[in-house]
Amino acid sequence: MCGICGCESSTHDHADDGHAAAESMQQESTPTKLIDVETRIQAKNDAYAAQVRSRLAATGTWACNLLSSPGAGKTSLLVETIKALQGSAPLFVIEGDQQTDNDAERIRQTGTPAVQINTGKGCHLDAHSILHQLDHPALAEPGLLFIENVGNLICPAAFDLGEQARVCIISVTEGDDKPLKYPDAVLGSDLLIISKTDLAPYVDFDIGRCVSNARKINPKINALALSAKNGEGMQAWIDWIKTSHHQYQQTGTMLSA
Ligand code: MG
């Protein structure tokens, strides 16, 4: 996790005490001290995640955390998802990237409000950064909050953001053994999306093998294959969102496999 990978706390809208602790303690980074720092960072994040979850429950907002490598098509998928959902519920998007507000601007062009969190050298969003966004007026009514995490299948997997659903996206231009290489991202996710199926005829990605690999890590994970470009499989994704949202409204729990 970040205390080891060198991810620093330069998220523009907040300072994370945990990262400061990691930096200072890395000066004398014995294994015992690193484990201690990691534990402290996780405990602090978990406390913020509980606050986020409580705030979302108070407004009846369902939140979905999207994880993937860079370039798997998270933003394109979100744009098409928003087009399909607009009018059915209030929508809001939090975008995480190291730099630029390009993705938030792409979302805003659909008419849906979006905020951009730039993490600087940081490689993930944390619950504290999400908590800071929850006063946005667009989140005052029950609705759907999509959080596009920083493109990275390692560190984001370790940070609960207080979401109700977590989705791991792997595109067909990657390897179908990726679930085995990055198991934590799959283990903590409710749904695996295999994206860019319009490109499947041109690559050697085996969708069935990828799903099988994912279920070796997380036997209960749901799986969908889709293309935001040609619309293939999109309805199943929209249906999954609506089912998960409905279950959350009914029971306050996330959709189980
Ligand atoms: Mg993006």
PDB file of C-alpha atoms and ligand atoms in Angstrom, residues 75 95 103 148, ligand 1:
ATOM      1  CA  THR A  75     -14.950   7.688 -17.954  1.00  0.00           C
ATOM      2  CA  GLU A  95     -13.558  12.041 -10.445  1.00  0.00           C
ATOM      3  CA  ASP A 103     -12.727  13.683 -16.855  1.00  0.00           C
ATOM      4  CA  GLU A 148     -14.152   7.133 -10.533  1.00  0.00           C
TER       5      GLU A 148
HETATM    6 MG    MG B   1     -11.015   8.501 -16.490  1.00  0.00          MG
END
